[in-house]
Amino acid sequence: MNRPEKLKWYKKEFEDISQEVHSKIALSYSDFLRIRNFKLQNSTTESEDNVKKITSKAFELAEKDKIKEAVEELIKLDGVAIPITSTILAVKYPSKFAIIDIRVLKALNKEEWIKGDKYKKDPKIYEDYIHLMRKIKPEGIPLRDYERSLFEKS
């Protein structure tokens, strides 16, 4: 999307959201997320070409199971830390990747990864997390489903 297309999209998205919430006395959770995401998209400095370039390279690395390298590639994107990186990988490859989350780390008794928000900053911790999750998950279920089950129990 080039700049004029982005500006047109932002204008239309704002108008659509405004029309939907105008007569409501309160926002639904969905409305809240849509407004928040609208603002977050509006504040990124990334071009579509750069997003495609970086994610393409990261996906190549992920397919070769080069976890740490895929994460290092994705965190080059503006505003992306390991929690978002893990979400991108889990959405793309739910059988091989999982979202990293403080509640799941607590369920795994990995307090040392939580201290100082290390899990948000260190690609090696995400790599270790994925290896651990793959090792302990029940056979036959996608890694994302296992992670979600730990999240829901917390």
Tab-separated table of C-alpha atoms in Angstrom:
chain	number	residue	atom	x	y	z
A	1	MET	CA	0.000	0.000	0.000
A	2	ASN	CA	1.514	3.338	-0.970
A	3	ARG	CA	1.044	6.494	1.098
A	4	PRO	CA	-2.058	7.806	-0.745
A	5	GLU	CA	-3.677	4.353	-0.438
A	6	LYS	CA	-2.863	4.242	3.298
A	7	LEU	CA	-4.318	7.696	3.844
A	8	LYS	CA	-7.473	6.708	1.971
A	9	TRP	CA	-7.745	3.508	4.042
A	10	TYR	CA	-7.218	5.404	7.336
A	11	LYS	CA	-9.907	7.928	6.419
A	12	LYS	CA	-12.422	5.224	5.451
A	13	GLU	CA	-11.587	3.022	8.462
A	14	PHE	CA	-12.020	5.973	10.833
A	15	GLU	CA	-15.367	6.849	9.257
A	16	ASP	CA	-16.550	3.209	9.395
A	17	ILE	CA	-15.591	2.838	13.055
A	18	SER	CA	-17.117	6.191	13.929
A	19	GLN	CA	-20.386	5.269	12.239
A	20	GLU	CA	-20.532	1.940	14.088
A	21	VAL	CA	-19.892	3.371	17.566
A	22	HIS	CA	-21.634	6.737	17.191
A	23	SER	CA	-24.922	5.699	18.754
A	24	LYS	CA	-23.555	3.256	21.337
A	25	ILE	CA	-23.485	4.203	25.011
A	26	ALA	CA	-20.324	2.135	25.500
A	27	LEU	CA	-17.756	0.372	23.370
A	28	SER	CA	-17.795	-3.374	22.991
A	29	TYR	CA	-14.497	-5.166	23.425
A	30	SER	CA	-14.419	-5.633	19.660
A	31	ASP	CA	-14.946	-1.886	19.114
A	32	PHE	CA	-12.142	-1.128	21.545
A	33	LEU	CA	-9.727	-3.467	19.736
A	34	ARG	CA	-10.636	-2.056	16.353
A	35	ILE	CA	-10.000	1.523	17.531
A	36	ARG	CA	-6.747	0.538	19.216
A	37	ASN	CA	-5.549	-1.326	16.145
A	38	PHE	CA	-6.518	1.588	13.927
A	39	LYS	CA	-4.324	3.880	16.006
A	40	LEU	CA	-1.445	1.417	16.186
A	41	GLN	CA	-1.480	0.935	12.404
A	42	ASN	CA	-1.513	4.671	11.992
A	43	SER	CA	1.663	5.005	14.050
A	44	THR	CA	3.898	2.467	12.311
A	45	THR	CA	6.792	3.641	10.172
A	46	GLU	CA	7.011	0.409	8.210
A	47	SER	CA	6.406	0.333	4.491
A	48	GLU	CA	4.510	-2.564	2.980
A	49	ASP	CA	7.597	-3.490	0.946
A	50	ASN	CA	9.727	-3.719	4.086
A	51	VAL	CA	7.101	-5.787	5.908
A	52	LYS	CA	6.989	-8.194	2.968
A	53	LYS	CA	10.778	-8.358	2.713
A	54	ILE	CA	11.320	-9.030	6.422
A	55	THR	CA	8.435	-11.477	6.881
A	56	SER	CA	9.408	-13.382	3.747
A	57	LYS	CA	12.943	-13.855	5.041
A	58	ALA	CA	11.684	-14.730	8.534
A	59	PHE	CA	9.274	-17.331	7.126
A	60	GLU	CA	12.100	-18.912	5.107
A	61	LEU	CA	14.122	-19.185	8.302
A	62	ALA	CA	11.153	-20.537	10.276
A	63	GLU	CA	10.512	-23.224	7.675
A	64	LYS	CA	14.114	-24.370	8.172
A	65	ASP	CA	13.450	-24.326	11.941
A	66	LYS	CA	15.960	-21.522	12.484
A	67	ILE	CA	13.862	-20.136	15.305
A	68	LYS	CA	16.254	-17.593	16.799
A	69	GLU	CA	17.180	-16.244	13.370
A	70	ALA	CA	13.509	-15.913	12.346
A	71	VAL	CA	12.813	-13.964	15.538
A	72	GLU	CA	15.851	-11.735	14.984
A	73	GLU	CA	14.534	-10.942	11.520
A	74	LEU	CA	11.002	-10.108	12.676
A	75	ILE	CA	12.113	-7.837	15.517
A	76	LYS	CA	13.633	-5.576	12.872
A	77	LEU	CA	10.069	-4.398	12.206
A	78	ASP	CA	9.126	-1.171	13.950
A	79	GLY	CA	7.269	-1.789	17.203
A	80	VAL	CA	7.746	-5.561	17.121
A	81	ALA	CA	9.177	-7.373	20.127
A	82	ILE	CA	9.202	-11.091	20.791
A	83	PRO	CA	5.543	-11.407	21.934
A	84	ILE	CA	4.361	-10.032	18.557
A	85	THR	CA	7.011	-12.052	16.729
A	86	SER	CA	5.785	-15.222	18.435
A	87	THR	CA	2.226	-14.374	17.414
A	88	ILE	CA	3.235	-13.872	13.786
A	89	LEU	CA	5.004	-17.243	13.747
A	90	ALA	CA	2.165	-19.035	15.560
A	91	VAL	CA	-0.433	-17.643	13.164
A	92	LYS	CA	1.650	-18.696	10.153
A	93	TYR	CA	2.788	-22.073	11.544
A	94	PRO	CA	0.443	-23.180	14.366
A	95	SER	CA	1.738	-26.739	14.360
A	96	LYS	CA	5.361	-25.627	14.935
A	97	PHE	CA	5.155	-22.354	16.876
A	98	ALA	CA	3.382	-20.937	19.919
A	99	ILE	CA	2.718	-17.507	21.373
A	100	ILE	CA	4.943	-16.627	24.305
A	101	ASP	CA	2.961	-15.275	27.230
A	102	ILE	CA	3.722	-14.622	30.884
A	103	ARG	CA	0.866	-16.892	32.018
A	104	VAL	CA	2.193	-19.814	29.969
A	105	LEU	CA	5.715	-19.194	31.270
A	106	LYS	CA	4.375	-19.311	34.817
A	107	ALA	CA	2.565	-22.574	34.045
A	108	LEU	CA	5.918	-23.937	32.829
A	109	ASN	CA	7.674	-22.680	36.001
A	110	LYS	CA	9.993	-20.475	33.954
A	111	GLU	CA	10.135	-17.523	36.343
A	112	GLU	CA	13.751	-16.855	35.305
A	113	TRP	CA	12.545	-16.014	31.787
A	114	ILE	CA	10.001	-13.563	33.210
A	115	LYS	CA	12.445	-11.610	35.429
A	116	GLY	CA	13.335	-8.309	33.801
A	117	ASP	CA	11.001	-9.153	30.900
A	118	LYS	CA	13.740	-11.310	29.372
A	119	TYR	CA	11.167	-13.288	27.394
A	120	LYS	CA	10.195	-10.088	25.562
A	121	LYS	CA	13.775	-9.246	24.548
A	122	ASP	CA	15.913	-12.360	24.136
A	123	PRO	CA	15.399	-14.425	20.953
A	124	LYS	CA	17.279	-17.341	22.557
A	125	ILE	CA	14.618	-17.568	25.269
A	126	TYR	CA	11.913	-17.878	22.610
A	127	GLU	CA	13.937	-20.584	20.884
A	128	ASP	CA	14.347	-22.443	24.201
A	129	TYR	CA	10.618	-21.976	24.896
A	130	ILE	CA	9.683	-23.552	21.553
A	131	HIS	CA	12.059	-26.485	22.088
A	132	LEU	CA	10.624	-27.057	25.583
A	133	MET	CA	7.015	-26.825	24.369
A	134	ARG	CA	7.673	-29.246	21.513
A	135	LYS	CA	9.276	-31.687	23.936
A	136	ILE	CA	6.447	-31.691	26.508
A	137	LYS	CA	3.327	-31.261	24.383
A	138	PRO	CA	1.105	-34.286	23.861
A	139	GLU	CA	1.621	-35.960	20.519
A	140	GLY	CA	-0.810	-35.188	17.735
A	141	ILE	CA	-1.838	-31.662	18.666
A	142	PRO	CA	-0.500	-28.435	17.160
A	143	LEU	CA	1.922	-26.507	19.355
A	144	ARG	CA	-0.365	-23.468	19.330
A	145	ASP	CA	-3.238	-25.576	20.697
A	146	TYR	CA	-1.050	-26.886	23.512
A	147	GLU	CA	0.121	-23.377	24.386
A	148	ARG	CA	-3.495	-22.177	24.345
A	149	SER	CA	-4.495	-24.961	26.736
A	150	LEU	CA	-1.790	-23.843	29.192
A	151	PHE	CA	-2.920	-20.231	28.795
A	152	GLU	CA	-6.568	-21.142	29.487
A	153	LYS	CA	-5.640	-23.093	32.649
A	154	SER	CA	-3.774	-20.146	34.139
